[in-house]
Coordinates of C-alpha atoms in Angstrom, one line a residue:
M1 CA -13.0 4.8 -1.9
C2 CA -14.2 2.5 0.4
G3 CA -14.7 -1.2 1.8
I4 CA -16.2 -3.8 -0.1
A5 CA -17.0 -7.5 0.7
G6 CA -19.4 -10.4 -0.7
I7 CA -20.3 -14.3 0.2
L8 CA -21.0 -16.7 -2.3
N9 CA -22.1 -20.3 -1.5
I10 CA -20.9 -21.8 -4.0
R11 CA -23.4 -25.1 -3.3
G12 CA -26.3 -22.8 -3.8
N13 CA -27.7 -22.1 -0.2
P14 CA -28.6 -18.6 0.5
V15 CA -26.7 -16.3 2.4
D16 CA -27.9 -15.5 5.5
P17 CA -28.2 -11.5 5.6
A18 CA -26.8 -11.4 9.0
E19 CA -23.5 -12.5 7.5
I20 CA -22.9 -9.7 4.9
S21 CA -24.4 -7.2 7.3
R22 CA -21.7 -8.5 10.1
L23 CA -19.0 -8.9 7.3
T24 CA -19.6 -5.4 6.0
N25 CA -19.8 -3.6 9.2
L26 CA -16.5 -4.6 10.1
L27 CA -15.2 -2.5 7.2
A28 CA -17.6 0.5 8.7
H29 CA -14.4 2.7 9.1
R30 CA -13.4 2.5 5.6
G31 CA -16.8 3.8 4.7
P32 CA -18.6 6.1 7.3
F33 CA -20.7 7.7 4.6
G34 CA -23.4 4.9 4.0
E35 CA -23.7 1.3 3.3
G36 CA -25.5 -0.9 0.9
T37 CA -25.8 -4.7 0.4
W38 CA -27.3 -6.8 -2.6
F39 CA -28.4 -10.5 -3.3
S40 CA -28.5 -12.3 -6.4
A41 CA -31.9 -13.8 -7.3
N42 CA -31.5 -17.0 -5.7
R43 CA -30.0 -15.3 -2.7
N44 CA -26.7 -17.4 -3.0
L45 CA -24.3 -14.5 -3.5
A46 CA -24.5 -11.3 -1.5
F47 CA -22.4 -7.7 -2.0
G48 CA -21.6 -5.4 0.7
H49 CA -20.4 -1.7 1.0
R50 CA -19.1 0.9 2.9
R51 CA -19.0 4.2 1.2
L52 CA -16.4 6.6 1.4
A53 CA -17.8 9.6 -0.9
I54 CA -15.2 11.5 -3.3
I55 CA -16.7 11.4 -6.7
D56 CA -20.4 11.9 -7.2
P57 CA -20.8 12.4 -3.6
G58 CA -24.5 12.2 -3.8
E59 CA -26.8 9.1 -4.2
G60 CA -25.7 8.6 -8.4
G61 CA -22.6 7.0 -6.7
F62 CA -24.4 4.5 -4.3
Q63 CA -23.0 1.1 -4.3
P64 CA -23.3 -2.2 -4.7
M65 CA -24.4 -0.7 -8.4
V66 CA -26.5 -2.1 -10.7
S67 CA -26.1 -1.7 -14.6
A68 CA -28.6 0.2 -16.4
D69 CA -30.1 -3.0 -18.2
G70 CA -29.6 -5.2 -14.8
R71 CA -27.2 -7.5 -16.2
H72 CA -23.9 -6.8 -14.3
V73 CA -23.7 -5.5 -10.3
I74 CA -20.3 -4.0 -8.9
V75 CA -18.4 -3.1 -5.6
F76 CA -15.8 -1.0 -6.1
N77 CA -12.9 0.5 -3.8
G78 CA -10.6 2.9 -5.5
E79 CA -10.5 5.8 -8.0
I80 CA -10.2 5.6 -12.1
Y81 CA -8.8 9.0 -12.1
N82 CA -9.0 9.0 -16.3
F83 CA -12.7 8.2 -15.7
L84 CA -13.8 11.7 -17.9
E85 CA -11.7 10.7 -21.1
L86 CA -13.2 6.7 -20.8
R87 CA -16.7 8.4 -20.2
R88 CA -16.5 10.2 -23.1
E89 CA -15.0 7.1 -25.4
L90 CA -17.7 4.7 -24.1
E91 CA -20.6 7.6 -25.2
A92 CA -19.1 7.7 -28.1
Q93 CA -19.7 4.2 -28.6
G94 CA -23.1 4.7 -27.5
A95 CA -23.2 4.3 -23.6
V96 CA -25.5 6.7 -21.6
F97 CA -24.7 7.4 -18.1
R98 CA -27.2 8.0 -15.1
S99 CA -24.7 9.6 -12.6
Q100 CA -21.4 11.1 -12.7
S101 CA -19.5 8.7 -10.7
D102 CA -16.4 6.6 -12.0
T103 CA -18.3 3.6 -10.7
E104 CA -20.8 3.8 -13.5
V105 CA -17.9 4.2 -16.2
I106 CA -16.2 1.1 -15.1
L107 CA -19.6 -0.9 -15.4
A108 CA -19.8 0.5 -19.3
A109 CA -16.1 -0.2 -20.0
W110 CA -17.0 -3.9 -18.6
R111 CA -19.9 -4.1 -21.1
A112 CA -17.7 -2.6 -24.0
W113 CA -14.0 -4.3 -23.4
Q114 CA -14.2 -7.1 -20.4
E115 CA -11.2 -7.8 -19.2
G116 CA -9.4 -5.6 -21.3
M117 CA -10.8 -2.4 -19.7
L118 CA -8.1 -3.1 -16.9
S119 CA -5.4 -1.8 -19.3
R120 CA -7.2 1.3 -19.9
F121 CA -7.7 2.3 -16.4
N122 CA -5.2 5.0 -14.7
G123 CA -5.9 4.3 -11.4
M124 CA -6.2 2.0 -7.9
W125 CA -8.4 -0.2 -7.6
A126 CA -9.9 -3.4 -6.1
L127 CA -13.2 -4.6 -7.6
A128 CA -16.0 -7.4 -8.0
I129 CA -18.5 -7.7 -10.8
F130 CA -21.1 -10.4 -11.0
D131 CA -22.8 -11.3 -14.2
T132 CA -26.4 -12.1 -13.4
E133 CA -26.9 -14.1 -16.9
T134 CA -23.6 -16.5 -16.5
E135 CA -23.7 -16.3 -12.7
G136 CA -19.8 -15.5 -13.2
L137 CA -17.8 -13.6 -10.8
F138 CA -14.7 -11.7 -11.6
L139 CA -12.6 -9.7 -9.5
A140 CA -9.5 -7.7 -10.2
R141 CA -6.7 -5.1 -8.3
D142 CA -4.2 -2.5 -10.0
R143 CA -1.4 -2.9 -11.4
F144 CA 0.8 -2.6 -8.4
G145 CA -1.7 -3.7 -5.8
I146 CA -2.3 0.1 -4.4
K147 CA -5.7 -1.4 -3.0
P148 CA -6.1 -4.6 -1.1
L149 CA -8.5 -7.3 -1.6
L150 CA -8.1 -10.4 0.5
Y151 CA -10.4 -13.8 0.1
S152 CA -10.9 -17.1 1.4
W153 CA -12.2 -20.0 -0.8
S154 CA -13.5 -23.6 -0.2
P155 CA -15.8 -25.9 -1.8
E156 CA -18.6 -24.6 0.3
R157 CA -17.8 -21.0 0.5
F158 CA -15.8 -18.0 -1.3
V159 CA -15.5 -14.8 0.8
F160 CA -13.6 -11.5 -0.2
A161 CA -13.0 -8.3 1.7
S162 CA -11.0 -5.2 1.7
E163 CA -9.0 -6.2 5.0
Q164 CA -7.7 -9.3 6.6
R165 CA -9.2 -8.4 10.1
A166 CA -12.6 -8.3 8.8
L167 CA -12.4 -12.0 7.4
V168 CA -10.8 -13.1 10.5
R169 CA -13.8 -11.7 12.8
S170 CA -16.8 -12.4 10.7
G171 CA -16.6 -15.9 12.1
L172 CA -17.0 -17.1 8.3
I173 CA -13.7 -18.4 8.3
D174 CA -11.1 -20.8 10.6
T175 CA -8.5 -18.5 11.7
V176 CA -5.4 -20.5 12.4
L177 CA -2.1 -18.9 12.0
D178 CA 0.1 -19.7 9.1
V179 CA 3.1 -20.7 10.7
D180 CA 5.8 -20.0 7.9
V181 CA 4.6 -16.7 7.4
A182 CA 4.9 -15.6 11.1
R183 CA 8.4 -17.2 10.8
R184 CA 9.2 -14.9 7.6
L185 CA 7.7 -12.2 9.1
L186 CA 10.1 -11.8 12.2
I187 CA 13.1 -12.4 10.2
D188 CA 11.8 -10.5 7.0
A189 CA 8.9 -8.0 7.4
F190 CA 8.9 -7.1 3.6
G191 CA 9.0 -10.7 2.7
V192 CA 5.2 -11.6 2.9
E193 CA 3.1 -9.1 1.2
G194 CA 3.7 -9.3 -2.4
S195 CA 2.5 -13.3 -1.9
E196 CA -0.6 -14.7 -1.6
R197 CA 0.1 -15.6 1.8
T198 CA -1.0 -14.0 5.1
L199 CA -0.8 -14.9 8.7
C200 CA -4.0 -16.6 8.6
R201 CA -3.8 -19.9 6.6
K202 CA -7.4 -19.4 5.6
V203 CA -6.9 -15.9 4.0
R204 CA -5.2 -15.3 0.8
R205 CA -4.1 -12.2 -1.0
L206 CA -5.4 -11.5 -4.8
Q207 CA -1.8 -10.0 -5.8
P208 CA -1.0 -6.8 -7.4
G209 CA -2.0 -6.9 -11.2
H210 CA -4.0 -10.2 -10.9
C211 CA -7.5 -10.7 -11.7
M212 CA -9.6 -13.9 -10.8
W213 CA -13.0 -15.5 -12.2
L214 CA -15.2 -17.7 -10.0
R215 CA -17.3 -19.7 -12.4
H216 CA -19.4 -23.1 -11.4
G217 CA -17.6 -23.8 -8.6
R218 CA -13.9 -23.6 -10.0
L219 CA -11.5 -20.7 -9.5
E220 CA -9.1 -19.3 -12.0
I221 CA -6.3 -16.6 -11.0
R222 CA -4.3 -14.8 -13.7
R223 CA -1.8 -11.9 -14.0
W224 CA -3.2 -9.5 -15.8
W225 CA -0.1 -7.0 -15.8
R226 CA 3.8 -7.2 -15.9
T227 CA 5.3 -3.7 -15.8
V228 CA 8.5 -5.3 -17.7
D229 CA 6.6 -6.0 -20.5
H230 CA 5.0 -2.4 -20.8
L231 CA 8.4 -0.1 -21.0
P232 CA 8.4 2.4 -23.5
E233 CA 11.4 4.1 -25.5
V234 CA 13.0 6.5 -23.6
P235 CA 14.3 9.7 -25.4
A236 CA 18.0 9.8 -26.8
T237 CA 19.3 13.0 -24.6
E238 CA 18.9 13.5 -20.7
G239 CA 17.3 17.4 -21.7
E240 CA 14.1 15.4 -23.6
R241 CA 14.6 12.6 -20.8
V242 CA 14.0 15.2 -18.1
E243 CA 11.4 17.1 -19.9
R244 CA 9.3 14.1 -20.2
F245 CA 9.2 13.1 -16.8
R246 CA 8.3 16.6 -15.8
E247 CA 5.2 15.9 -18.4
L248 CA 4.3 12.9 -16.8
F249 CA 4.7 14.0 -13.1
Q250 CA 2.4 17.2 -13.7
D251 CA 0.0 15.1 -15.3
A252 CA 0.0 12.4 -12.7
V253 CA -0.7 15.4 -10.1
A254 CA -3.3 17.0 -12.5
L255 CA -5.6 13.7 -12.5
R256 CA -5.5 13.1 -8.9
M257 CA -6.6 16.7 -7.9
R258 CA -10.1 15.1 -9.8
S259 CA -12.4 15.2 -6.4
D260 CA -16.0 16.3 -5.8
V261 CA -14.7 17.0 -2.0
P262 CA -11.6 19.2 -0.6
I263 CA -8.3 17.8 -1.0
G264 CA -4.6 17.8 0.6
T265 CA -1.5 16.4 1.6
C266 CA 0.6 15.0 4.1
L267 CA 4.0 17.2 3.8
S268 CA 7.1 16.1 5.4
G269 CA 9.6 18.3 4.1
G270 CA 11.3 15.6 2.0
F271 CA 11.7 15.7 -1.6
D272 CA 8.8 13.3 -2.4
S273 CA 6.0 15.3 -0.7
S274 CA 7.2 18.6 -1.4
A275 CA 7.5 18.0 -5.5
V276 CA 4.1 16.9 -5.1
I277 CA 2.3 20.2 -3.2
C278 CA 4.5 22.5 -5.3
T279 CA 3.2 20.6 -8.6
M280 CA -0.2 20.8 -7.4
A281 CA 0.6 24.8 -6.9
A282 CA 2.0 24.6 -10.5
H283 CA -1.4 23.0 -11.7
E284 CA -3.5 25.6 -10.2
K285 CA -1.5 28.3 -12.0
A286 CA -1.7 26.7 -15.5
G287 CA -5.4 26.3 -15.1
M288 CA -7.6 23.7 -13.3
G289 CA -9.5 21.3 -15.5
P290 CA -12.9 19.4 -15.2
R291 CA -13.8 18.4 -11.8
D292 CA -10.4 19.6 -10.4
N293 CA -11.1 20.7 -7.1
A294 CA -9.8 24.1 -6.0
S295 CA -10.1 23.4 -2.4
W296 CA -6.6 21.9 -2.2
R297 CA -4.3 24.3 -0.1
H298 CA -4.5 21.8 3.2
A299 CA -1.1 20.6 4.3
F300 CA -0.6 18.3 7.1
V301 CA 2.9 18.3 8.7
A302 CA 3.9 15.8 11.5
T303 CA 6.9 17.2 13.7
F304 CA 8.6 15.2 16.1
P305 CA 10.2 18.3 18.6
G306 CA 13.6 17.4 19.8
A307 CA 13.3 14.2 17.5
I308 CA 16.2 13.1 14.7
N309 CA 13.7 13.0 12.3
D310 CA 11.8 16.1 12.7
E311 CA 11.5 17.9 9.5
R312 CA 9.3 20.8 10.2
P313 CA 11.6 23.6 8.8
M314 CA 11.8 21.8 5.4
A315 CA 7.8 21.3 5.2
E316 CA 7.7 25.2 6.1
E317 CA 9.6 25.9 3.6
A318 CA 7.8 23.9 0.9
A319 CA 4.2 25.3 2.2
A320 CA 5.8 28.6 1.7
W321 CA 6.8 28.0 -1.8
A322 CA 3.3 26.3 -2.9
D323 CA 1.3 29.4 -1.0
V324 CA 0.0 27.1 1.6
A325 CA -0.5 27.4 5.3
P326 CA 0.0 24.3 6.6
S327 CA -1.7 22.5 10.1
F328 CA 1.1 20.9 12.1
L329 CA 0.9 18.0 14.5
E330 CA 3.3 17.7 17.2
I331 CA 4.0 14.2 18.1
G332 CA 5.9 14.0 21.2
R333 CA 6.8 11.4 24.0
N334 CA 3.4 11.2 25.5
D335 CA 2.2 10.0 22.0
A336 CA 4.1 6.8 22.4
L337 CA 1.4 5.4 24.3
A338 CA -1.8 7.1 22.7
D339 CA -4.0 4.9 21.2
I340 CA -1.1 2.1 20.8
D341 CA -3.7 -0.9 21.0
R342 CA -6.0 0.3 18.1
I343 CA -2.7 1.6 16.0
L344 CA -1.7 -1.6 16.1
D345 CA -4.8 -3.2 15.4
D346 CA -6.0 -0.9 13.0
N347 CA -2.4 -1.7 11.1
D348 CA -3.3 -5.3 11.4
D349 CA 0.1 -7.0 10.5
V350 CA 3.8 -7.2 11.5
Y351 CA 6.1 -4.5 10.6
I352 CA 9.5 -2.7 11.6
G353 CA 8.2 -0.2 13.7
L354 CA 5.3 1.2 15.1
P355 CA 3.1 3.5 12.9
S356 CA 1.6 6.1 15.0
A357 CA 2.9 9.1 13.1
A358 CA 0.7 8.1 10.1
W359 CA -1.9 6.8 12.1
L360 CA -2.1 10.1 13.9
I361 CA -1.7 12.6 10.8
Y362 CA -4.5 11.0 8.8
Q363 CA -6.8 11.0 12.0
E364 CA -6.0 14.9 12.1
L365 CA -7.0 15.1 8.2
R366 CA -10.7 13.4 9.2
R367 CA -10.9 15.9 12.1
Q368 CA -10.5 18.8 9.3
N369 CA -12.8 17.1 7.1
V370 CA -10.3 17.0 4.6
T371 CA -10.8 13.4 3.0
V372 CA -8.3 13.2 0.1
S373 CA -4.7 13.2 0.3
L374 CA -2.0 13.0 -2.4
D375 CA 1.0 12.0 -1.0
G376 CA 4.9 10.9 -2.5
H377 CA 4.2 7.2 -1.4
G378 CA 6.5 4.8 -4.6
A379 CA 8.8 7.8 -5.6
D380 CA 11.8 6.0 -2.8
E381 CA 11.2 2.4 -4.4
L382 CA 10.9 4.1 -7.8
M383 CA 14.2 5.9 -8.0
G384 CA 16.5 4.7 -5.4
A385 CA 16.0 6.7 -2.5
Y386 CA 17.8 4.9 0.2
L387 CA 21.0 6.4 -0.5
Q388 CA 22.4 8.9 2.3
E389 CA 24.8 11.0 2.7
G390 CA 27.8 9.0 3.9
Q391 CA 26.7 5.5 2.7
S392 CA 27.5 5.2 -1.2
T393 CA 29.8 1.9 -0.6
A394 CA 26.7 0.5 1.4
F395 CA 24.3 1.4 -1.1
W396 CA 26.0 0.2 -4.2
A397 CA 26.7 -3.2 -2.3
R398 CA 23.0 -3.7 -1.4
N399 CA 22.5 -3.2 -5.3
A400 CA 25.1 -5.9 -6.1
L401 CA 23.2 -8.2 -3.8
A402 CA 20.1 -7.4 -5.4
G403 CA 21.4 -8.3 -8.8
L404 CA 22.3 -11.2 -7.8
S405 CA 19.2 -12.2 -6.2
S406 CA 17.6 -11.3 -9.3
S407 CA 19.2 -14.2 -11.0
S408 CA 17.2 -17.1 -9.4
A409 CA 15.5 -18.3 -6.7
I410 CA 18.7 -20.5 -5.5
A411 CA 20.3 -17.3 -5.7
R412 CA 17.5 -15.6 -4.1
R413 CA 17.5 -18.2 -1.1
G414 CA 21.7 -17.6 -0.6
V415 CA 21.1 -14.1 -0.1
D416 CA 18.3 -14.5 2.3
L417 CA 20.6 -17.3 4.3
M418 CA 23.5 -14.7 4.5
R419 CA 21.2 -12.1 5.8
T420 CA 19.9 -14.3 8.5
L421 CA 23.5 -15.0 9.5
M422 CA 24.5 -11.8 9.8
I423 CA 21.1 -10.9 11.8
K424 CA 22.3 -14.1 14.1
R425 CA 25.8 -12.9 14.4
Q426 CA 24.3 -9.1 15.8
G427 CA 22.3 -10.7 18.1
H428 CA 18.9 -10.2 16.9
Y429 CA 17.9 -13.7 16.0
F430 CA 15.3 -15.1 18.5
L431 CA 13.6 -18.0 16.1
R432 CA 13.3 -21.4 17.6
G433 CA 15.1 -24.1 15.9
G434 CA 18.0 -22.0 14.9
L435 CA 18.6 -21.3 11.3
R436 CA 16.8 -24.7 10.5
G437 CA 13.7 -22.5 11.8
I438 CA 13.9 -20.6 8.7
P439 CA 10.7 -20.9 6.3
A440 CA 11.6 -20.8 2.5
Q441 CA 10.9 -17.4 0.6
F442 CA 7.4 -17.1 -0.8
S443 CA 6.8 -16.6 -4.5
L444 CA 6.5 -12.8 -4.6
V445 CA 4.9 -10.9 -7.5
G446 CA 7.3 -10.3 -10.1
D447 CA 10.5 -12.0 -8.4
D448 CA 10.9 -14.3 -11.6
D449 CA 9.9 -11.8 -14.7
P450 CA 12.4 -11.6 -17.1
L451 CA 14.3 -8.2 -16.7
P452 CA 16.2 -6.5 -19.7
R453 CA 19.6 -7.7 -20.3
D454 CA 21.0 -4.0 -20.1
W455 CA 19.9 -3.2 -16.8
G456 CA 22.3 -2.3 -14.0
S457 CA 22.5 -3.8 -10.5
L458 CA 20.5 -0.4 -9.2
N459 CA 17.6 -1.1 -12.0
Q460 CA 17.4 -4.9 -10.7
R461 CA 16.9 -3.8 -7.2
L462 CA 14.6 -1.1 -7.6
Y463 CA 12.2 -3.5 -10.0
R464 CA 11.8 -6.0 -6.8
M465 CA 11.7 -3.3 -4.3
F466 CA 9.1 -1.9 -6.2
H467 CA 7.1 -5.0 -7.0
C468 CA 7.8 -7.8 -4.5
T469 CA 9.2 -6.6 -1.1
I470 CA 9.2 -3.2 0.5
L471 CA 6.8 -1.2 -1.7
P472 CA 3.8 -3.8 -1.2
T473 CA 4.4 -3.6 2.4
I474 CA 4.4 0.3 2.7
L475 CA 1.0 0.3 0.6
R476 CA -0.5 -2.3 2.6
N477 CA 0.5 0.0 5.7
F478 CA -0.8 3.0 4.4
D479 CA -4.1 2.0 3.1
R480 CA -5.1 0.5 6.3
L481 CA -3.8 3.7 8.8
S482 CA -5.2 5.9 6.4
M483 CA -8.7 4.0 5.9
A484 CA -9.0 3.3 9.7
H485 CA -9.8 7.4 9.4
G486 CA -11.8 7.4 6.6
I487 CA -9.0 9.3 4.3
E488 CA -8.4 8.5 0.6
V489 CA -4.5 8.4 -0.6
R490 CA -3.9 9.2 -4.0
M491 CA -0.1 8.9 -5.2
P492 CA 1.2 10.4 -7.9
F493 CA 4.5 8.6 -8.5
M494 CA 2.7 5.4 -8.8
D495 CA 1.0 6.9 -12.0
W496 CA 1.6 3.6 -14.5
R497 CA 3.0 5.8 -17.2
L498 CA 5.6 7.6 -15.0
V499 CA 6.2 4.3 -13.6
T500 CA 7.1 2.3 -16.7
Y501 CA 8.8 5.1 -18.2
T502 CA 10.8 5.6 -15.2
M503 CA 11.9 1.9 -14.9
A504 CA 12.9 2.5 -18.3
L505 CA 15.7 4.8 -17.7
P506 CA 19.2 3.8 -17.0
D507 CA 20.5 3.4 -13.5
S508 CA 22.3 7.0 -14.0
S509 CA 19.1 9.1 -14.6
K510 CA 18.3 7.7 -10.6
A511 CA 21.7 7.7 -8.9
S512 CA 24.8 9.5 -9.9
D513 CA 27.3 11.9 -8.2
G514 CA 26.1 11.0 -4.4
Y515 CA 22.5 11.7 -5.6
T516 CA 19.2 9.5 -5.7
K517 CA 15.8 10.5 -7.8
V518 CA 18.2 12.2 -10.3
V519 CA 15.6 12.3 -13.2
A520 CA 13.2 13.5 -11.0
R521 CA 15.4 16.0 -9.1
R522 CA 16.4 17.9 -12.7
A523 CA 12.6 18.0 -13.7
M524 CA 11.7 19.9 -10.5
A525 CA 14.2 22.6 -11.3
K526 CA 13.0 25.8 -10.1
H527 CA 9.7 24.3 -9.6
M528 CA 10.2 23.8 -6.1
P529 CA 12.7 25.0 -3.2
E530 CA 16.4 24.7 -4.1
S531 CA 17.5 23.4 -0.5
I532 CA 14.5 20.4 -0.9
R533 CA 15.2 19.7 -4.2
M534 CA 18.9 18.8 -3.8
G535 CA 18.9 18.0 -0.3
R536 CA 20.4 14.5 0.4
R537 CA 18.6 13.8 3.9
K538 CA 16.7 11.0 4.0
V539 CA 14.5 10.2 7.1
G540 CA 11.4 8.3 6.2
F541 CA 8.1 8.8 7.6
N542 CA 8.4 7.1 10.9
S543 CA 7.4 7.4 14.5
P544 CA 10.7 8.2 16.9
M545 CA 11.2 4.6 18.0
P546 CA 14.4 4.7 19.6
E547 CA 13.4 7.6 21.6
W548 CA 10.3 5.8 22.5
L549 CA 11.7 2.4 23.2
N550 CA 14.3 4.4 25.4
G551 CA 11.8 5.8 27.5
P552 CA 7.8 5.8 27.4
L553 CA 7.6 2.3 25.5
S554 CA 9.8 0.9 27.9
G555 CA 6.8 -0.4 30.6
W556 CA 4.5 -1.5 27.7
T557 CA 7.4 -3.3 26.2
A558 CA 8.4 -5.0 29.5
D559 CA 4.6 -6.0 30.3
L560 CA 4.1 -7.5 26.7
L561 CA 7.1 -9.6 27.4
D562 CA 5.8 -10.9 30.5
R563 CA 2.5 -12.0 29.2
Q564 CA 1.8 -15.9 28.3
V565 CA 1.4 -16.3 24.4
P566 CA 1.2 -20.0 23.5
A567 CA 1.6 -19.5 19.9
F568 CA 4.2 -16.9 20.6
T569 CA 6.5 -19.4 22.8
E570 CA 6.5 -22.0 20.3
L571 CA 7.8 -19.7 17.5
V572 CA 10.5 -17.7 19.6
D573 CA 12.9 -18.0 22.1
E574 CA 11.6 -15.7 24.4
P575 CA 14.4 -16.0 27.2
G576 CA 16.7 -14.6 24.7
L577 CA 14.6 -12.1 23.4
R578 CA 13.6 -10.7 27.0
K579 CA 17.3 -10.7 27.6
T580 CA 18.2 -8.6 25.0
V581 CA 15.3 -6.2 24.9
R582 CA 16.1 -5.8 29.0
R583 CA 19.5 -4.7 28.1
L584 CA 18.6 -2.6 25.2
T585 CA 16.5 -0.8 27.2
S586 CA 18.4 -0.4 30.9
S587 CA 21.3 0.7 28.7
R588 CA 18.8 3.0 26.6
T589 CA 20.9 1.9 23.3
W590 CA 17.9 1.4 21.0
D591 CA 18.4 2.9 17.7
W592 CA 16.8 2.2 14.1
E593 CA 18.6 -1.0 13.1
T594 CA 17.8 -2.6 16.7
V595 CA 14.5 -1.5 16.4
G596 CA 14.0 -2.6 12.7
R597 CA 15.2 -6.1 13.7
I598 CA 13.5 -6.6 17.2
W599 CA 10.0 -4.7 16.9
P600 CA 8.6 -7.2 14.6
Y601 CA 9.1 -9.6 17.5
L602 CA 7.5 -7.1 20.0
N603 CA 4.6 -6.3 17.0
M604 CA 4.1 -10.4 16.6
K605 CA 3.5 -11.3 20.1
W606 CA 1.0 -8.5 20.5
M607 CA -1.1 -9.7 17.6
L608 CA -0.8 -13.0 18.7
A609 CA -2.1 -11.8 22.4
R610 CA -5.4 -10.7 20.7
Y611 CA -6.0 -14.2 19.8
A612 CA -5.2 -15.8 23.2

């Protein structure tokens, strides 16, 4: 786990060492335990690496790593959880290893299987491998885009890095705003991350499940993974389906407890994180495996005293079940402005809220020297958790619209227009140019995948949420917020075996009788507190934005709106925005709906002001 970077001068001129050092240093927060660089023989290619030491934390895991025969060089960000099994398979084929790291296993897998290695990996990754004989450069990203990979390409130079802001601040590319991306983010903060586009016109995103080759100045990108092509047969009976889910989830957790440093979890008290920590406890009782870390009883709970999204009592109950003494981090009014500029800078994109809660909890993990956290991300989008008590009609209506959106690009555009009209009627639309200012939707990975004919509307909606819209954005946020403090986040619910199995289940295994995550709830019976297992309160790991905007953030918001930022003025009807914000603040009527619609405008103005 770390930060990776590289520069390839396509016309053959040598890379300036100061350039790769500057690019790598901009990723220092991702890897506080060391740095390294490597240059090709003619020095037109340079790799950079910042290390977060998790597996084989000694010198054996140092990167950039060169294969034993000197032919291949790798920089790698992520974890291959099944590296021990792959290592044994490769040793049986004659491979000899010099270290205990998963990075060296990737190098051996590349030698044995080339691109075919990707489908054998169970993990999360962004990687680059250079062949010193053919001078081909290969890059790849994991199935679901848990780890990021950004790049910029021109006829003269190819540059890549783990973060957008590293490329933007490196001085190696032109930093020109992509206006269409900015407009799209202001009306749909979840409508960009699944595409290849970014706020910087010169920066592109390698999409989830994609790989690329750069050979002889030619860039080739292809999709190597499509979830719908890997759906397994599911058992015939409900009891068998539940048991299979339990087996897969338990193994997903067990694999992610492999670590050479202490591990922990961020515990909210909701179903997802509680299921993770209770399964960690069960795994220890059943017997730890090789390389599992026995120092795992580190639970971190963010509490919001007096706020409606405080889940401390449920978190305490889950921790007690798992026999863990949690650490509590109270987040209150005084934290609304604490480190706000750094938090927004670390998140480095536009979102529907200020992600202080996640940033602060990962800061606390770093303070206590726990550098790995097993968290519950992905379960909501996998199993339909956005059904809250009393909202069944709205839930099924959203599913029906999602089913329509899945039918074609024209249908998606129609749904997009209807949603924008609704936002406008609510008084939350501030783009200049009216409805003509709406940019076309971007091509999102998975948008046009041919879904099974027998899938219901819920499955269709979840597939798009998981691959195209909500989850890619959440994964981006949590990568940046955790790695801002050098914390590795592992996600058992995103084990590819569990994902493909759960997606193959019918709608009724995910939502029925007023409950979501039905198969998971049944699988966890007697394995976690009953009140949490069957609880229907859905909060989400968010800062208490309505309370903050009604109070401590009001002055900050007013000052931001008064700033002169020409790039923002060109996009937005600022008088209308300012009037609405002042009305909400003076009447103290900010709520979650208005926050989600209006905060992206404030977030965007802050971002554009950085470059003003």
